[in-house]
mmCIF file of C-alpha atoms in Angstrom:
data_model
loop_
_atom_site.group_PDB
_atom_site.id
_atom_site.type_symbol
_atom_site.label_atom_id
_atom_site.label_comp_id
_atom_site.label_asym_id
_atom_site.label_seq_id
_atom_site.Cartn_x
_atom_site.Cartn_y
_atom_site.Cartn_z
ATOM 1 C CA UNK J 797 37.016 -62.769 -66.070
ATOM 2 C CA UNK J 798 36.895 -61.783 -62.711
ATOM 3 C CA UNK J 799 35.108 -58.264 -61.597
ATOM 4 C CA UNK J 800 37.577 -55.629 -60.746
ATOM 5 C CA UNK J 801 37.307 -52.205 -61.513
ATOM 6 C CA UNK J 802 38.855 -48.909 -59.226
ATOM 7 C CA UNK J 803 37.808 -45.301 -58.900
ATOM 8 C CA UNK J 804 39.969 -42.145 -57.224
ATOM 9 C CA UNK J 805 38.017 -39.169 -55.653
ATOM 10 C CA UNK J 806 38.828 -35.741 -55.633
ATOM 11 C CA UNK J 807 37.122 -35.762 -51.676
ATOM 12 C CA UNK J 808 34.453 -32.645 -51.894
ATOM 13 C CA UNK J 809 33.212 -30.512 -48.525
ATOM 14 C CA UNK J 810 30.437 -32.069 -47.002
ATOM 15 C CA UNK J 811 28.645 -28.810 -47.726
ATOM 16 C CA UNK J 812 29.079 -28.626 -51.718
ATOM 17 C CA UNK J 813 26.366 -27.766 -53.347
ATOM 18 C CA UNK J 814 26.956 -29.649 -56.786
ATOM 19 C CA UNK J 815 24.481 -32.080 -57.533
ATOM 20 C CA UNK J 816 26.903 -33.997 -59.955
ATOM 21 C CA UNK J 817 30.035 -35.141 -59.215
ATOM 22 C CA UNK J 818 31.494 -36.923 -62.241
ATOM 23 C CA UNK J 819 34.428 -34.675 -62.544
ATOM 24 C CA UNK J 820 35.637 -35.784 -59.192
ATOM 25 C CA UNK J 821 35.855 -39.101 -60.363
ATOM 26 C CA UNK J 822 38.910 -40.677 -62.482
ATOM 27 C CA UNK J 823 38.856 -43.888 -63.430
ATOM 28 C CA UNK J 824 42.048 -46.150 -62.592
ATOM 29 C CA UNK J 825 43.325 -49.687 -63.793
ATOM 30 C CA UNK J 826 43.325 -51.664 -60.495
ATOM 31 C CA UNK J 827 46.536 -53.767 -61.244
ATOM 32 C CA UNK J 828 48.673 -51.017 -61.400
ATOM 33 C CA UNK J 829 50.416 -48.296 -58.939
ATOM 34 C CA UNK J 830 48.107 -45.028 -58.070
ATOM 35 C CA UNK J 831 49.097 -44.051 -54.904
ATOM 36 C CA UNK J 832 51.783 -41.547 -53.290
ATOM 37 C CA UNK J 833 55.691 -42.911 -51.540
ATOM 38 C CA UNK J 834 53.916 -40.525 -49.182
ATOM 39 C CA UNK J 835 50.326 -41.476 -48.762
ATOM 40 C CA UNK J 836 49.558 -41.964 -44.831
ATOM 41 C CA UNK J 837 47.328 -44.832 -45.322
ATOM 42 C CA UNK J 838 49.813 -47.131 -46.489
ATOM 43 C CA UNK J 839 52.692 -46.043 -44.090
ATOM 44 C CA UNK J 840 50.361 -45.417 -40.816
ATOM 45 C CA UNK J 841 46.900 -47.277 -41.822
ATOM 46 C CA UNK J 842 45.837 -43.511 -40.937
ATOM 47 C CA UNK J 843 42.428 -43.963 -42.718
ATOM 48 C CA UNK J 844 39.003 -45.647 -42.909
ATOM 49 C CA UNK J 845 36.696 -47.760 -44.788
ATOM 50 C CA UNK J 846 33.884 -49.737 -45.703
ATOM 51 C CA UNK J 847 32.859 -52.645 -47.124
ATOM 52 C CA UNK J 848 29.421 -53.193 -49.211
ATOM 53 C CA UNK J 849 28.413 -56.327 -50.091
ATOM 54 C CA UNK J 850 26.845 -56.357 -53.980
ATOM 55 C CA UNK J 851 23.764 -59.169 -54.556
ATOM 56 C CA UNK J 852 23.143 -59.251 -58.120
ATOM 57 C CA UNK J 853 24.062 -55.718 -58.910
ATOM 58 C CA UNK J 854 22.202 -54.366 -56.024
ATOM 59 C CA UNK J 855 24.596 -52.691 -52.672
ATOM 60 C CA UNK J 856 23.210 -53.859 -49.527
ATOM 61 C CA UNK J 857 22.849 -51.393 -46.591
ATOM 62 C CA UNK J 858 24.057 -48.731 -48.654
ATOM 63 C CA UNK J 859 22.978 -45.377 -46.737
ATOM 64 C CA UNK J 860 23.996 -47.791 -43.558
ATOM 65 C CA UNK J 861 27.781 -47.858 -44.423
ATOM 66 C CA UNK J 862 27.845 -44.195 -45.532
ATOM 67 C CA UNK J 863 26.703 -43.181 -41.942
ATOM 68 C CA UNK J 864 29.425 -45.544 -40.339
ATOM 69 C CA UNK J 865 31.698 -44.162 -43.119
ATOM 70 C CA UNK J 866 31.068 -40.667 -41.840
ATOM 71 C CA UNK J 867 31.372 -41.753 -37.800
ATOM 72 C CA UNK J 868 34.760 -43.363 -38.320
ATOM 73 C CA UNK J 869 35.326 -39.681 -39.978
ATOM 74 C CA UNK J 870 34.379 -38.417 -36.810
ATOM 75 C CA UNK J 871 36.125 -40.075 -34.987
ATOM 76 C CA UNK J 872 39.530 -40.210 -36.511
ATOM 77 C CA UNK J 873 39.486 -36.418 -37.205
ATOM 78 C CA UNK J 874 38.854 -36.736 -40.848
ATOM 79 C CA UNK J 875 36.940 -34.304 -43.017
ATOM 80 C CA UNK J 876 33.505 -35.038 -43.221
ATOM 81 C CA UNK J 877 33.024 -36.955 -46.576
ATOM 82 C CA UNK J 878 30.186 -36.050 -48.519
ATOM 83 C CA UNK J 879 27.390 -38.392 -48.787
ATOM 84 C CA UNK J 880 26.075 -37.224 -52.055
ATOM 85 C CA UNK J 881 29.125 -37.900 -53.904
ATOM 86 C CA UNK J 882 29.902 -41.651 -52.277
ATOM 87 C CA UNK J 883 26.952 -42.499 -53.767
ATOM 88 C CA UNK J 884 27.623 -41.560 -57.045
ATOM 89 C CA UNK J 885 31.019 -43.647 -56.963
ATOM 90 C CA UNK J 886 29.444 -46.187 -55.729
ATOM 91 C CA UNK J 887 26.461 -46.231 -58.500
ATOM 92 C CA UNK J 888 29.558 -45.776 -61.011
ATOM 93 C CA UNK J 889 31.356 -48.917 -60.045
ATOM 94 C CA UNK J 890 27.970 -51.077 -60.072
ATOM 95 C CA UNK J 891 27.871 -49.282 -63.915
ATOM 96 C CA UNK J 892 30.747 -51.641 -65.002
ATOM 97 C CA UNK J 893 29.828 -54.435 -63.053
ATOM 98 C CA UNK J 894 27.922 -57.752 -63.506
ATOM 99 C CA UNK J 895 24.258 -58.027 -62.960
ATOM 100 C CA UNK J 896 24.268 -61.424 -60.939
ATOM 101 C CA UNK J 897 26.477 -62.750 -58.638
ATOM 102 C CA UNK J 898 28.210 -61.115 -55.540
ATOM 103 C CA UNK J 899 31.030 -58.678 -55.522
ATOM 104 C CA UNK J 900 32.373 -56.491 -52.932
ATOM 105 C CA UNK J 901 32.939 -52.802 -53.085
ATOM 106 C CA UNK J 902 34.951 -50.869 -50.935
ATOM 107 C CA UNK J 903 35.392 -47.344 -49.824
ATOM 108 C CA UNK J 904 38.571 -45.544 -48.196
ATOM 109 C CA UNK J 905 39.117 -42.439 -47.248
ATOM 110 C CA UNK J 906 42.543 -41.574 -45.451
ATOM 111 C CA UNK J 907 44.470 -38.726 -44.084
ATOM 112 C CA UNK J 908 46.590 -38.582 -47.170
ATOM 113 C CA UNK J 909 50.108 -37.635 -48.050
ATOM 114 C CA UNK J 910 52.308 -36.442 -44.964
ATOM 115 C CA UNK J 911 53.212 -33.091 -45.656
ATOM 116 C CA UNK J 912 50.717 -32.756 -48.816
ATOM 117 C CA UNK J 913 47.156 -32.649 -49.624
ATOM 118 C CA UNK J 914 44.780 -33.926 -48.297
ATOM 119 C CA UNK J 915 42.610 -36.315 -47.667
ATOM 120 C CA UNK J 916 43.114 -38.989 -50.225
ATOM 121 C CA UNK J 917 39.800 -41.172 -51.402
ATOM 122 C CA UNK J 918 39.097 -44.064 -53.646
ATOM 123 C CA UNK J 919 36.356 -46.846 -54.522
ATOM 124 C CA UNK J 920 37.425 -50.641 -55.391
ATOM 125 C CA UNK J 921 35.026 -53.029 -56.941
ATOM 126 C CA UNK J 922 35.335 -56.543 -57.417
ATOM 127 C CA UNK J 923 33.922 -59.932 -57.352
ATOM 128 C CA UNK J 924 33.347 -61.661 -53.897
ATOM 129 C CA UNK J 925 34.551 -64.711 -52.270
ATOM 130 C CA UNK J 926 32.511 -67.481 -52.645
ATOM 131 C CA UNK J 927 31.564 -68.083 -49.271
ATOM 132 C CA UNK J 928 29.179 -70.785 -49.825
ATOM 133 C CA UNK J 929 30.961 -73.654 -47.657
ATOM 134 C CA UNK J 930 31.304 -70.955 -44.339
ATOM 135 C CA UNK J 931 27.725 -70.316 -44.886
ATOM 136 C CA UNK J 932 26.512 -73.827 -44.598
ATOM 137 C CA UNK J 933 28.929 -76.020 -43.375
ATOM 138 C CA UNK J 934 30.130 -73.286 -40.476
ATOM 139 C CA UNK J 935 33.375 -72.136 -39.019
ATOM 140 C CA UNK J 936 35.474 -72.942 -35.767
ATOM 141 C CA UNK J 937 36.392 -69.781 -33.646
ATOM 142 C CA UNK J 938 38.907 -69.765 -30.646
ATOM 143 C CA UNK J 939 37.880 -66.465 -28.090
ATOM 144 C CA UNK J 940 41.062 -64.201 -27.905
ATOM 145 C CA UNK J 941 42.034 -61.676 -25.422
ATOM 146 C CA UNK J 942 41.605 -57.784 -27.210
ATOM 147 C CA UNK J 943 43.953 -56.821 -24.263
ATOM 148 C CA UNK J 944 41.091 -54.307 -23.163
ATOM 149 C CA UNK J 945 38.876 -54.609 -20.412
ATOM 150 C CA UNK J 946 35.335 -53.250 -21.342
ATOM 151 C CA UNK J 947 36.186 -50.018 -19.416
ATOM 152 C CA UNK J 948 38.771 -48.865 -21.960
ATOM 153 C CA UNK J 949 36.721 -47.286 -24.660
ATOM 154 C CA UNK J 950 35.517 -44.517 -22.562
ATOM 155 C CA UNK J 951 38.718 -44.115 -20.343
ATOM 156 C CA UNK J 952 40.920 -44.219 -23.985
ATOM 157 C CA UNK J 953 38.673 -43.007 -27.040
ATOM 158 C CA UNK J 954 41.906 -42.238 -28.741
ATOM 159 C CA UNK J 955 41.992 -45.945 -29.577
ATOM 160 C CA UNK J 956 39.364 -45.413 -31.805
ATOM 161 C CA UNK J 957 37.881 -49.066 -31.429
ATOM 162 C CA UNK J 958 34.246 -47.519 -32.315
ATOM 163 C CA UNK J 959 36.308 -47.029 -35.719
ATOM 164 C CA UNK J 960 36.354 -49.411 -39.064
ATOM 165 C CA UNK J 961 40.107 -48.130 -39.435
ATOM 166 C CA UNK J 962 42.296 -48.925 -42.059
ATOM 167 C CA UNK J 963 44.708 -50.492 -39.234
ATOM 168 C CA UNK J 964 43.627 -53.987 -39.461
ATOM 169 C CA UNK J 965 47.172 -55.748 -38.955
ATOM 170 C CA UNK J 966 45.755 -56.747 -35.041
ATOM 171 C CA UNK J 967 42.675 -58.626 -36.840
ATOM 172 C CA UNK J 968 44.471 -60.292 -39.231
ATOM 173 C CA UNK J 969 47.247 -61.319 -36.721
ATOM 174 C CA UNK J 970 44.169 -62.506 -35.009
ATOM 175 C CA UNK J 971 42.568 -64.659 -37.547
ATOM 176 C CA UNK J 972 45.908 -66.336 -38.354
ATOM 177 C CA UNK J 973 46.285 -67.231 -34.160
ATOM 178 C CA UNK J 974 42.602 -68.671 -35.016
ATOM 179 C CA UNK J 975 44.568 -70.772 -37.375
ATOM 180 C CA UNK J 976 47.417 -72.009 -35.668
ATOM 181 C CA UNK J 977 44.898 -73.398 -33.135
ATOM 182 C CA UNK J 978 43.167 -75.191 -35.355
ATOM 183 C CA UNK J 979 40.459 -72.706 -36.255
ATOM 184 C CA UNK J 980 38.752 -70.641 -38.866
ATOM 185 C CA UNK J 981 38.078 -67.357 -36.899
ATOM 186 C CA UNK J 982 38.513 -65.570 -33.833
ATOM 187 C CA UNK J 983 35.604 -63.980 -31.193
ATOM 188 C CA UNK J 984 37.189 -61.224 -29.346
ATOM 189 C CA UNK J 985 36.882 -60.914 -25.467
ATOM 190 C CA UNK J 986 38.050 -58.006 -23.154
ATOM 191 C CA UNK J 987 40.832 -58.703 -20.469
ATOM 192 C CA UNK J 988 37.876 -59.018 -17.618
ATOM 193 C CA UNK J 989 35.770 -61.531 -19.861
ATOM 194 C CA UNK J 990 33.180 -59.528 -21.823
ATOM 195 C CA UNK J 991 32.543 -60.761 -25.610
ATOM 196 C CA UNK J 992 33.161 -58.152 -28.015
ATOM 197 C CA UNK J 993 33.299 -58.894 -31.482
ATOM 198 C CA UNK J 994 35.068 -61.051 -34.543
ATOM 199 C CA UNK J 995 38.353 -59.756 -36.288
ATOM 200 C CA UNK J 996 35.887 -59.270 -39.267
ATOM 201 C CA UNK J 997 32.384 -59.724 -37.844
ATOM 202 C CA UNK J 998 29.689 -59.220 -35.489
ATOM 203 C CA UNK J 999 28.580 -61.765 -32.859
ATOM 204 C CA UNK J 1000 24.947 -63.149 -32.703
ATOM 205 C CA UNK J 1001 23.805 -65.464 -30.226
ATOM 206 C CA UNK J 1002 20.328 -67.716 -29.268
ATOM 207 C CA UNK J 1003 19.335 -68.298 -26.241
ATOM 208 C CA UNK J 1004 15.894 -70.189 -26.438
ATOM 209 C CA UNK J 1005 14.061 -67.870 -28.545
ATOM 210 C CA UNK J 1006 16.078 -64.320 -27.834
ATOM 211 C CA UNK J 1007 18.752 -63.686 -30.334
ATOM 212 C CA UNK J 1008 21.355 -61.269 -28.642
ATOM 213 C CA UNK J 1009 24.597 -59.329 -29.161
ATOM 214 C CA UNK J 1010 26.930 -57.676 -27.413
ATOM 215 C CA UNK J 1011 25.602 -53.568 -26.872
ATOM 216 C CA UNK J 1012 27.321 -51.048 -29.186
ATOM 217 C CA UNK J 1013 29.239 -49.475 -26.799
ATOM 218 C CA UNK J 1014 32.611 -47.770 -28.367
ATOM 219 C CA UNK J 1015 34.499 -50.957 -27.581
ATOM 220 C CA UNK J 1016 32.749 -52.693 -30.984
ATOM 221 C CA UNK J 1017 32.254 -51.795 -33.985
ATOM 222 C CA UNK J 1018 28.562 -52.008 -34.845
ATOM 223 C CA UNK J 1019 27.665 -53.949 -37.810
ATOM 224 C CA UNK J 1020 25.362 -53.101 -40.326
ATOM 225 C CA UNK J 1021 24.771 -56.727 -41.424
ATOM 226 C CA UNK J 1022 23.777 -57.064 -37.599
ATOM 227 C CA UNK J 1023 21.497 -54.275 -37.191
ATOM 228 C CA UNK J 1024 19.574 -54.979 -40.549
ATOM 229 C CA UNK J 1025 19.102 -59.042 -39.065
ATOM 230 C CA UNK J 1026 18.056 -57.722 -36.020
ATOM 231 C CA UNK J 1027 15.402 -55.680 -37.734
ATOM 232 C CA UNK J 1028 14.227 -58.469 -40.058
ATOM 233 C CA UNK J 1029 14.216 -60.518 -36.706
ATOM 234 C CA UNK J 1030 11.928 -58.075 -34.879
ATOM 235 C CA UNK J 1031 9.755 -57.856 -38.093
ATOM 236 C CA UNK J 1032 9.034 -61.535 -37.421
ATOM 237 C CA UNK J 1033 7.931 -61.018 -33.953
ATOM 238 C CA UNK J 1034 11.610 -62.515 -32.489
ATOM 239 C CA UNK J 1035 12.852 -61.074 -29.307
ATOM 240 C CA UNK J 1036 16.258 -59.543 -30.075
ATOM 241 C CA UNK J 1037 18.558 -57.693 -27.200
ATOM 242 C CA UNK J 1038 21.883 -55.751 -26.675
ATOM 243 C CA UNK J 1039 23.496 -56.890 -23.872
ATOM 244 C CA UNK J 1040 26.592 -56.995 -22.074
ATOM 245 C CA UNK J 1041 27.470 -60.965 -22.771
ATOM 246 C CA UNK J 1042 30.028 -62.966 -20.632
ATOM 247 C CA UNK J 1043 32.815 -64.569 -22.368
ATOM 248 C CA UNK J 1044 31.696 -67.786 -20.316
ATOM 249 C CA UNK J 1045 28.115 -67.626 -21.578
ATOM 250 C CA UNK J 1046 29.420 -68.165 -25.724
ATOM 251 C CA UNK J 1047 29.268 -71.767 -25.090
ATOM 252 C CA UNK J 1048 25.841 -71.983 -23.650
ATOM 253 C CA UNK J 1049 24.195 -70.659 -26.584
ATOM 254 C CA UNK J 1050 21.735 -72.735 -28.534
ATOM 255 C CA UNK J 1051 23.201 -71.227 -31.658
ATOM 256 C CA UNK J 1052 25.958 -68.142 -32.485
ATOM 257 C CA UNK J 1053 27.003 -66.998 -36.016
ATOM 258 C CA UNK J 1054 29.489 -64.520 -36.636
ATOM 259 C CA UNK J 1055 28.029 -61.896 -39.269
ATOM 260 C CA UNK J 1056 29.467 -59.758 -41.969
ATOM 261 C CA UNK J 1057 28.609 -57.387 -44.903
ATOM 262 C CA UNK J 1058 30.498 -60.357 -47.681
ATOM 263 C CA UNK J 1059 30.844 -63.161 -45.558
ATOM 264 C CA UNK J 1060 26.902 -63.019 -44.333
ATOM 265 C CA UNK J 1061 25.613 -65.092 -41.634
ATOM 266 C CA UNK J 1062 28.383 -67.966 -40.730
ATOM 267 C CA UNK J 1063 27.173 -70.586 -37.963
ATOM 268 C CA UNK J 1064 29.901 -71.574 -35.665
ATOM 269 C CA UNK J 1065 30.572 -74.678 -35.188
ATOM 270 C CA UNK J 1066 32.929 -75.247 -32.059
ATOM 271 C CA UNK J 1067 34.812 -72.167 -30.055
ATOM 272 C CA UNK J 1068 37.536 -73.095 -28.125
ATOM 273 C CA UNK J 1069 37.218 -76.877 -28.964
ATOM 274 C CA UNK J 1070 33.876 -77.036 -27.151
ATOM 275 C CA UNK J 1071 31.524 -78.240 -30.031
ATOM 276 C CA UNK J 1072 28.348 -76.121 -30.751
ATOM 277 C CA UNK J 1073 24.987 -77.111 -31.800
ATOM 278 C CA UNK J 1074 24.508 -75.387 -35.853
ATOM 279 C CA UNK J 1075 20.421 -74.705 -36.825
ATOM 280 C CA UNK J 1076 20.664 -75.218 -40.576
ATOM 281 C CA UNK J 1077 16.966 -74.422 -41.218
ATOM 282 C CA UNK J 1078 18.059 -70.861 -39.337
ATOM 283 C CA UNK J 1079 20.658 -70.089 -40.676
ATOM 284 C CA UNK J 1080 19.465 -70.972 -44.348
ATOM 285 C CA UNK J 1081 16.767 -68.431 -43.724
ATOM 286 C CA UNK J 1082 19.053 -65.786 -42.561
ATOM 287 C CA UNK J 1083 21.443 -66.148 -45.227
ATOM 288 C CA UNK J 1084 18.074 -66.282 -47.560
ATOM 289 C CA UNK J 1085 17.170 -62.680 -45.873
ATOM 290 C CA UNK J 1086 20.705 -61.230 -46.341
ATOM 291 C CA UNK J 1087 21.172 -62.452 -50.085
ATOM 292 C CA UNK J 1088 17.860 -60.302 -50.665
ATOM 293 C CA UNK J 1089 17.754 -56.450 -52.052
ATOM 294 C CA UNK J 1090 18.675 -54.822 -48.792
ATOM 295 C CA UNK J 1091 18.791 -50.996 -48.575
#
């Protein structure tokens, strides 16, 4: 039987002393209703969250996604959420999960219920995609127009697009335009032809022997699967770079993957119809990397 298992938090001050938090925890049955009419994430997507892939019972990148966890906070004018007693949840969800295989967990946090208390917090756990075919035989992207030019983020930080937000309905909508064109996935581009990022993913690109992505300005959302690739890279003595990348330079790469916390390192295969060269050796050796105990 499938992995699934779902936790609700009583959200604690980022200052609370307790060094247990067990009684903030309730356990609920994942099939079945446990949130409020009323509860803003559901009616506004007013909320954030993370994703953490699980390798054999181990969570990768673990105090990576509570920092993000707490900068989308930040950002979107949400208490503070207290690192202490994430971790906890999370460690109690790995508790009823299996020791091999990979699973996803996830953690929200959102505004809560309009007119009520708030914030509202939970933990979901549950067995992963297999994602074995995107992995080795690639995926075909098509580059879409965000509808941003690069400037945007720091003229407009209200659109919180330095946020993992709970509003995904423009990503999804963009992964099913991937679709009708024939694709798998999307690569985002700003209205004046900068690349940005996947609906779900980072962007990674070779040039000769520099691997680059696009800087982690607040017009991306920076990926932990990215940064921790980019530090086994440099490890190796690889020349890795943040730069500002034109939309017309995607198809002279020797090599781009799109990369993601569940998903891992996908080669692409073709973006916009133009076909793209795939390094299996590579990309078997990143994927190697990522399916490792990562912390």
């Amino acid at each position: 039987m499938a992995w699934r298992y779902a936790l609700m938090i009583d959200p604690a001050a980022s200052d609370d002393p307790r060094t247990d938090f067990s009684e903030t925890f309730t356990v609920i049955d994942p099939a079945t209703p446990a949130l409020s009419v009323g509860e803003l994430s559901t009616q506004r997507g007013d909320g954030i969250f993370e994703s953490i892939g699980v390798v054999d019972g181990h969570p990768q990148e673990v105090e990576p996604h509570l920092a993000r966890l707490a900068h989308s906070a930040q950002l979107c004018d949400l208490p503070a959420p207290h690192a202490e007693q994430w971790r906890q949840a999370i460690a109690r969800a790995l508790a009823e999960g299996p020791a091999e295989g990979e699973g996803v967990i996830k953690l929200i946090l959102s505004r809560g219920v309009e007119h009520g208390p708030a914030p509202t917090a939970w933990v979901t756990a549950a067995q992963a995609a297999d994602n074995t075919a995107a992995r080795t035989r690639g995926i075909r992207v098509v580059t879409l127009d965000r509808g941003y030019d690069s400037g945007a983020p720091a003229r407009a930080p209200w659109l919180l697009l330095g946020a993992k937000t709970l509003s995904y309905a423009v990503n999804m909508a963009a992964i099913r335009e991937a679709k009708r064109r024939g694709a798998d996935d999307a690569i985002f581009v700003s209205s004046d032809g900068v690349v940005l990022e996947a609906p779900t993913a980072s962007v990674v690109l070779r040039f000769g022997d520099r691997f680059v992505t696009p800087e982690p300005t607040g017009a991306i959302l920076q990926g932990t699967t990215q940064v921790s690739l980019f530090d086994h890279l440099r490890a190796e003595g690889r020349d890795v770079a943040y730069e500002a990348i034109p939309a017309a330079d995607l198809v002279k790469a020797d090599a781009v993957w799109l990369l993601s916390s569940v998903r891992l390192a996908a080669p692409v295969t073709a973006i916009d119809g133009a076909e793209i060269v795939v390094d299996a050796a590579l990309t078997a050796s990143f994927n190697d990397y990522l399916l490792s105990p990562r912390d």
